[in-house]
Short mmCIF file of N, CA and C in Angstrom, two decimals:
data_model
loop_
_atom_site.label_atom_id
_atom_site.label_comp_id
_atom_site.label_asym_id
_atom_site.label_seq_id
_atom_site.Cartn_x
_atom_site.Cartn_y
_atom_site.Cartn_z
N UNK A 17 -26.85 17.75 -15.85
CA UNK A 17 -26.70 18.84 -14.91
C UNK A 17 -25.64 18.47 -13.88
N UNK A 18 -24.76 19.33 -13.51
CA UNK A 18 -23.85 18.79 -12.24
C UNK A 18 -24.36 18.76 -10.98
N UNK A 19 -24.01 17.76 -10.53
CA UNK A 19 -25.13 17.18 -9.21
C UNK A 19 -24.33 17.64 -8.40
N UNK A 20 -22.48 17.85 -7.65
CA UNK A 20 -22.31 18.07 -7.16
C UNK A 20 -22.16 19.34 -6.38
N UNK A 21 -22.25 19.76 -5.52
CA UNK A 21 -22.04 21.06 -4.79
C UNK A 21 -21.29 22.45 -5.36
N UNK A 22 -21.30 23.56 -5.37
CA UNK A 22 -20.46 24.20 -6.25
C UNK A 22 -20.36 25.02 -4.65
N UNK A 23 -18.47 25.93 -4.29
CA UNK A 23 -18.09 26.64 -3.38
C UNK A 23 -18.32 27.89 -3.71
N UNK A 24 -18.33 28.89 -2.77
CA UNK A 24 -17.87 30.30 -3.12
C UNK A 24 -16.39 30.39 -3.24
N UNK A 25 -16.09 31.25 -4.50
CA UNK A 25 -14.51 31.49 -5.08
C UNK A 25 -13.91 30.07 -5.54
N UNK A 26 -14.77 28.92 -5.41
CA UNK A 26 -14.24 28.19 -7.01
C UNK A 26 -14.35 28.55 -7.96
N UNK A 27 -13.69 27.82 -9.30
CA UNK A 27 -13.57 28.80 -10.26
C UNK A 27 -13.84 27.35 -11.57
N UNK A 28 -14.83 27.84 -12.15
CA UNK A 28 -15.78 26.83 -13.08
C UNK A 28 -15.66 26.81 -14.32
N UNK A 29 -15.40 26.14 -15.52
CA UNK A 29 -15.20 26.42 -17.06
C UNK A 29 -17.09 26.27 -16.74
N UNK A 30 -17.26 27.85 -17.19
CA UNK A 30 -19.08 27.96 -17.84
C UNK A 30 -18.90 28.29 -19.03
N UNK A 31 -20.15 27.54 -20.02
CA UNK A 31 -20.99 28.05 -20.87
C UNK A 31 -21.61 29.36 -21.11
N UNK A 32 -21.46 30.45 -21.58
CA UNK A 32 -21.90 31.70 -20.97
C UNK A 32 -22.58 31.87 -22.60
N UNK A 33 -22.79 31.10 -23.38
CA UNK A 33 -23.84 31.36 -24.56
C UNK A 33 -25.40 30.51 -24.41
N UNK A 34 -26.11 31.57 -25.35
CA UNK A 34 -26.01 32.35 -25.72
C UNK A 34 -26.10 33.91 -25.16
N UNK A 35 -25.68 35.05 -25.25
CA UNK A 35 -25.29 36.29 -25.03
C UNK A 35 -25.61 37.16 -25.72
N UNK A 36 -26.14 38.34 -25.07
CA UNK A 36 -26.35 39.46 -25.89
C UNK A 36 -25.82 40.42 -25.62
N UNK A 37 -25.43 41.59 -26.83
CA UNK A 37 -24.91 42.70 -27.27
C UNK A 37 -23.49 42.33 -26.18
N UNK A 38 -23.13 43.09 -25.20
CA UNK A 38 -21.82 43.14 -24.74
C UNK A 38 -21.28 42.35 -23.71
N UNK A 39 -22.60 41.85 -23.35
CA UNK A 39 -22.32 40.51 -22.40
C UNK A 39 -21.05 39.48 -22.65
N UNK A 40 -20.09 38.91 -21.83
CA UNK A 40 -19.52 37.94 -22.09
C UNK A 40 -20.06 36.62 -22.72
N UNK A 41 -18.90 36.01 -23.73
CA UNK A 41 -19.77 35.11 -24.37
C UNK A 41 -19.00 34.09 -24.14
N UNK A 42 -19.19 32.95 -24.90
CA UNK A 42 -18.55 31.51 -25.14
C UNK A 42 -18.45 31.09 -23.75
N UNK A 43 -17.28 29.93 -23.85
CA UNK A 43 -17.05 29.14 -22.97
C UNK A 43 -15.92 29.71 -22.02
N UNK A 44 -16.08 30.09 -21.01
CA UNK A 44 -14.84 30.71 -20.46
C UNK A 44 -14.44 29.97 -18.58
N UNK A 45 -13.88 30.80 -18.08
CA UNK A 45 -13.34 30.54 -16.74
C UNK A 45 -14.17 31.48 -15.97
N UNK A 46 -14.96 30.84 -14.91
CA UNK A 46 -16.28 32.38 -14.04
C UNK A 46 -16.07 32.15 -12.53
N UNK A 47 -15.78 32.95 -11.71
CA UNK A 47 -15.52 32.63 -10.24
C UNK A 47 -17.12 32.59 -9.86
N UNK A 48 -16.89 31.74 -8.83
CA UNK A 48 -18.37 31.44 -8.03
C UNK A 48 -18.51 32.16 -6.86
N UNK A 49 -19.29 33.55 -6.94
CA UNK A 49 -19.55 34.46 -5.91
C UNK A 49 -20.62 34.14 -5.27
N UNK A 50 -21.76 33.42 -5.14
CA UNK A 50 -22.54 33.06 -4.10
C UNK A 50 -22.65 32.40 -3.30
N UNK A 51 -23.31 33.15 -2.44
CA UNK A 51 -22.38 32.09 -1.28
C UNK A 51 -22.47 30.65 -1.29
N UNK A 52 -22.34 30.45 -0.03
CA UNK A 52 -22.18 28.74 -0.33
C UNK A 52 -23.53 28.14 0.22
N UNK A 53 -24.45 29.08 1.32
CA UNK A 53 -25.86 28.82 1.75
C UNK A 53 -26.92 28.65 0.54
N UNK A 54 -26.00 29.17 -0.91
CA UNK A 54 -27.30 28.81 -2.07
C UNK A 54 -26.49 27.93 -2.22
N UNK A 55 -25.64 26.91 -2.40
CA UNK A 55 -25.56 26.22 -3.10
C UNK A 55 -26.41 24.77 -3.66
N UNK A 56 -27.65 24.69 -2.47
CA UNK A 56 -28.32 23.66 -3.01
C UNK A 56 -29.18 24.40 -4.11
N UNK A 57 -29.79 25.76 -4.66
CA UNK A 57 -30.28 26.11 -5.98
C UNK A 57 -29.23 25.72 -6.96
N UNK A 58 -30.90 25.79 -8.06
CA UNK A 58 -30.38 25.29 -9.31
C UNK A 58 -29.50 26.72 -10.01
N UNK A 59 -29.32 27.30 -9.49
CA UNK A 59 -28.48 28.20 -10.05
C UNK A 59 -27.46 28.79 -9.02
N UNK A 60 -26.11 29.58 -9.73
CA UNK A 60 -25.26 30.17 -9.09
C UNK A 60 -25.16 31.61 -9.67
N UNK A 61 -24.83 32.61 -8.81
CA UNK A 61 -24.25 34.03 -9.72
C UNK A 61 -22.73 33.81 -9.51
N UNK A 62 -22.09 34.08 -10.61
CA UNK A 62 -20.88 34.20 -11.03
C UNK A 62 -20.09 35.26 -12.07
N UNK A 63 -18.80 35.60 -11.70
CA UNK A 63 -18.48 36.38 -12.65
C UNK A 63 -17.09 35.74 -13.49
N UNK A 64 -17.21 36.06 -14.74
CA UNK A 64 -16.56 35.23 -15.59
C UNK A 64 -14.96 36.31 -15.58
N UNK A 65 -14.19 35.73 -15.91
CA UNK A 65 -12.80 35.70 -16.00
C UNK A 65 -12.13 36.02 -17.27
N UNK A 66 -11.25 36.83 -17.99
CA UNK A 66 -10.47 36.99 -19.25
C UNK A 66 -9.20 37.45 -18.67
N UNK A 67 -8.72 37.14 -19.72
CA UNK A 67 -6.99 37.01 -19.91
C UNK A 67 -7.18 38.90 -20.78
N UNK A 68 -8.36 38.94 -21.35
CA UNK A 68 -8.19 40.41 -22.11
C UNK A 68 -8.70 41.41 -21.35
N UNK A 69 -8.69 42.56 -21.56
CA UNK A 69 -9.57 43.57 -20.81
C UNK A 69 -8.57 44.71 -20.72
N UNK A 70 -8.98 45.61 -19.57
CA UNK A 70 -8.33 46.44 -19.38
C UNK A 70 -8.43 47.20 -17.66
N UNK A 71 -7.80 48.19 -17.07
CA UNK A 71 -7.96 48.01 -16.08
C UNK A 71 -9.82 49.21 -15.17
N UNK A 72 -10.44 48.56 -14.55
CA UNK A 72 -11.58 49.45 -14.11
C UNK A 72 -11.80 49.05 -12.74
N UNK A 73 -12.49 49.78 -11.77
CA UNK A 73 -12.59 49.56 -10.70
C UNK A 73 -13.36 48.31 -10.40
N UNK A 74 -14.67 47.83 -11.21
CA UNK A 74 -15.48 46.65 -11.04
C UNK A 74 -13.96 45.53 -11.87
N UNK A 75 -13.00 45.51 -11.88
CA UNK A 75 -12.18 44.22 -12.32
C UNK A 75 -11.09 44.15 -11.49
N UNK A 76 -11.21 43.03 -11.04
CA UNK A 76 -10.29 42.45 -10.25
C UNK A 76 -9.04 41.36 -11.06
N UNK A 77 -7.45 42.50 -10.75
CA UNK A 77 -6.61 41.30 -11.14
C UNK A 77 -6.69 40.51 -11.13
N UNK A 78 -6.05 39.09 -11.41
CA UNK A 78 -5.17 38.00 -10.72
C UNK A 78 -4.62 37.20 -11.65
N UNK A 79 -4.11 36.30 -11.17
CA UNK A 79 -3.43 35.00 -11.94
C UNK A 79 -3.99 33.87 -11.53
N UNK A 80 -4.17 33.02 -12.70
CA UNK A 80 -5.00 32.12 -12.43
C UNK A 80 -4.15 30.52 -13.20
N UNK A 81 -3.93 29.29 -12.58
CA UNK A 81 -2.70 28.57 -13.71
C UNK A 81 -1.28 29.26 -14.51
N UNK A 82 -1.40 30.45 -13.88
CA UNK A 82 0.07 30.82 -14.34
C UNK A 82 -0.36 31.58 -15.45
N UNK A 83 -1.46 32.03 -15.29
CA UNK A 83 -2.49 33.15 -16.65
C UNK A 83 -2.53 34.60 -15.91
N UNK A 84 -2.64 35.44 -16.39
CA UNK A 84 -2.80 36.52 -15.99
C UNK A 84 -4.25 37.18 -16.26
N UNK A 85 -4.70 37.76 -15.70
CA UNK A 85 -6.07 37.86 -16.75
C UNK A 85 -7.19 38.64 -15.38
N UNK A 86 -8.15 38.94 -15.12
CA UNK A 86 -9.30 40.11 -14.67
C UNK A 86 -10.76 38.91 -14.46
N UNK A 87 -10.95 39.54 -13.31
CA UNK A 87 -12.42 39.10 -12.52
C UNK A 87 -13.37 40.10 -13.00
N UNK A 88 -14.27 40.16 -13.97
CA UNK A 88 -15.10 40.93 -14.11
C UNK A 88 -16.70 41.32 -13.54
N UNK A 89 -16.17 41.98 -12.45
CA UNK A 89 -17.44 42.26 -11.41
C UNK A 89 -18.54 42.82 -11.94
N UNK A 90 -18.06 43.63 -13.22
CA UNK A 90 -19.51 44.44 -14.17
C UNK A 90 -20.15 43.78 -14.94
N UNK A 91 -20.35 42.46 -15.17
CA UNK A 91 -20.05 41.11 -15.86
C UNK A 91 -21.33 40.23 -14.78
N UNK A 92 -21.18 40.37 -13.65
CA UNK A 92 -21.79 39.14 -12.76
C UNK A 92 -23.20 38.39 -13.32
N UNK A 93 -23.29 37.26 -13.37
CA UNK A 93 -25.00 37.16 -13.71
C UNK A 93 -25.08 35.74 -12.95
N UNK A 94 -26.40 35.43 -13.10
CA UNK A 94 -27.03 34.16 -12.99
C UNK A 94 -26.71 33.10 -13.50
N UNK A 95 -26.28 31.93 -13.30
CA UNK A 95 -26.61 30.84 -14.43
C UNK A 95 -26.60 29.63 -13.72
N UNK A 96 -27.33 29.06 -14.84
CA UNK A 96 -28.21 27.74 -14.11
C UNK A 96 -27.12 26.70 -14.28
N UNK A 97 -27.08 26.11 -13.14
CA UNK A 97 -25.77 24.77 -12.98
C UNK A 97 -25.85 23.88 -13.77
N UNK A 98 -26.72 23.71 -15.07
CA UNK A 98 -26.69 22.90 -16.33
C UNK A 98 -25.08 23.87 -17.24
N UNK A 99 -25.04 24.71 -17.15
CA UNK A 99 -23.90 25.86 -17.62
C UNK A 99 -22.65 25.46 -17.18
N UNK A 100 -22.67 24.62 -16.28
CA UNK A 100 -21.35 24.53 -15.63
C UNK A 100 -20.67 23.13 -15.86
N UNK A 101 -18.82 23.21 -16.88
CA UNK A 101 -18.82 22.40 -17.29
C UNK A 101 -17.84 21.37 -16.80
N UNK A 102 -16.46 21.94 -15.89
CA UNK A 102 -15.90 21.32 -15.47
C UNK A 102 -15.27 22.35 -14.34
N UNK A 103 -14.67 22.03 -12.96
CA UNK A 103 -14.41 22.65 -11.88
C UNK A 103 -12.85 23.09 -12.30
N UNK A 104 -12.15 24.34 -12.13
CA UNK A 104 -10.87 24.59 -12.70
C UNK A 104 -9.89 24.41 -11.48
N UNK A 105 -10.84 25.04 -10.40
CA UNK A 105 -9.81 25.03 -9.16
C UNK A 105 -10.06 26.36 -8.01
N UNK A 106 -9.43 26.93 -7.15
CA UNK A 106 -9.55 27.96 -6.46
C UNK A 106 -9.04 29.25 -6.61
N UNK A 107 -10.13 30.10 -6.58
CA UNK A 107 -9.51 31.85 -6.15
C UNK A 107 -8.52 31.81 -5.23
N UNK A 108 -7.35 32.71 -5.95
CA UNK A 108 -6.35 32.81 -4.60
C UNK A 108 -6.93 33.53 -3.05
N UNK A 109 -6.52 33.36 -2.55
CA UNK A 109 -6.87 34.07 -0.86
C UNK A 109 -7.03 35.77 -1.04
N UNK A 110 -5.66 36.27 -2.16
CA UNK A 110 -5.85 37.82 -1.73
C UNK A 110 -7.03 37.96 -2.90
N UNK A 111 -6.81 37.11 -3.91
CA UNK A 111 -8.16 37.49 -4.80
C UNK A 111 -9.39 37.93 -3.98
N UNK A 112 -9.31 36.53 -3.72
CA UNK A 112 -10.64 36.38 -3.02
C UNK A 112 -11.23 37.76 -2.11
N UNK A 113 -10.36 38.29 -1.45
CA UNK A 113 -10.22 39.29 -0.22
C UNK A 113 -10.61 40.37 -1.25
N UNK A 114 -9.81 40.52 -2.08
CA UNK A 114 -10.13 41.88 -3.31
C UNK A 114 -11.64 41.88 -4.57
N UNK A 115 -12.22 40.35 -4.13
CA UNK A 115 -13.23 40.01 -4.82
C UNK A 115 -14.30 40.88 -3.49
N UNK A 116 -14.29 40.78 -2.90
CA UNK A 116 -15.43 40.54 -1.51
C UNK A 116 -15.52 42.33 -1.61
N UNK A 117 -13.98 42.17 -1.26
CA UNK A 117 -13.94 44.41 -0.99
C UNK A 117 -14.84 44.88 -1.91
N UNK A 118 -14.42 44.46 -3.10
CA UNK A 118 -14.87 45.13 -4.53
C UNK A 118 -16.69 45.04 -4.36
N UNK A 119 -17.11 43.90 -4.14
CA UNK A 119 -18.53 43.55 -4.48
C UNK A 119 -19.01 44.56 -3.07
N UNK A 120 -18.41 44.56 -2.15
CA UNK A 120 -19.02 45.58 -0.84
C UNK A 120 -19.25 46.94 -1.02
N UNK A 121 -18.54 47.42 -1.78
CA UNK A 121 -18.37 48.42 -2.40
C UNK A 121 -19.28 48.93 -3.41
N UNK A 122 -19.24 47.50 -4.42
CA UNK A 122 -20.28 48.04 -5.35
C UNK A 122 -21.46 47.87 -5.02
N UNK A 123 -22.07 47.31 -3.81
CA UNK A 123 -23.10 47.42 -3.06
C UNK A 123 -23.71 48.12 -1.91
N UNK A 124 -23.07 49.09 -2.02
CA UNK A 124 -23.26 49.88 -0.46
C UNK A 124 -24.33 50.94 -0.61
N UNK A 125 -24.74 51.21 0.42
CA UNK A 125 -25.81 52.31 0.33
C UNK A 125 -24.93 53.83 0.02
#
C-alpha cells in the first residue's frame, strides 16, 4: 500500500481494474480531487485522465507531459490507496482552477 501522503491535484498512475460496463478501465493517469484534510484515509476520490474522448461539460482539457488529453469529471470515484501506483506529477494551476469551477458546478444546489 503507499504509505506516503497523496495532494489535492497530484496526478497518480492508478489501477482502475477491475471495471464495469462504461467505467474507465486499466491502468491510467487520475487527478487527486480530495482534499488534502482526507488524506490520512485509506482511500482517495479521483478522476482519471485520457488522451481520448471528446469534448462535454463534466471534461476538463489539459496537457499533461506534453500529452494532450481530458479530466474526466463524469468518471470520479473512490479508490483505495492500495490502487495507486506511482506519483506522475502536478495539475497545472489553470487546470486546477477549471477542475474546482467544474466540480462547483456540478455540485450546486
Amino acid at each position: 500500500m503507499v504509505k506516503q501522503e497523496i495532494s489535492r491535484f497530484e496526478i497518480w498512475l492508478i489501477q482502475l481494474d477491475p471495471a464495469q460496463g462504461f467505467e474507465i478501465r486499466e491502468t491510467r493517469p487520475c487527478v487527486v480531487i480530495s482534499p488534502d484534510e482526507m488524506s490520512s484515509l485509506k482511500t482517495a476520490i479521483v478522476a482519471p485522465m485520457t488522451s481520448k474522448g471528446f469534448n462535454f461539460p463534466t471534461r476538463i482539457p489539459c496537457t499533461f507531459k506534453g500529452k494532450k488529453g481530458w479530466i474526466l469529471l463524469d468518471q470520479i470515484r473512490a479508490v483505495d490507496k492500495s490502487r495507486l501506483v506511482k506519483r506522475l506529477g502536478i495539475l497545472s494551476k489553470s487546470a486546477q482552477i477549471k477542475t474546482i469551477n467544474c466540480l462547483q458546478e456540478l455540485f450546486a444546489l
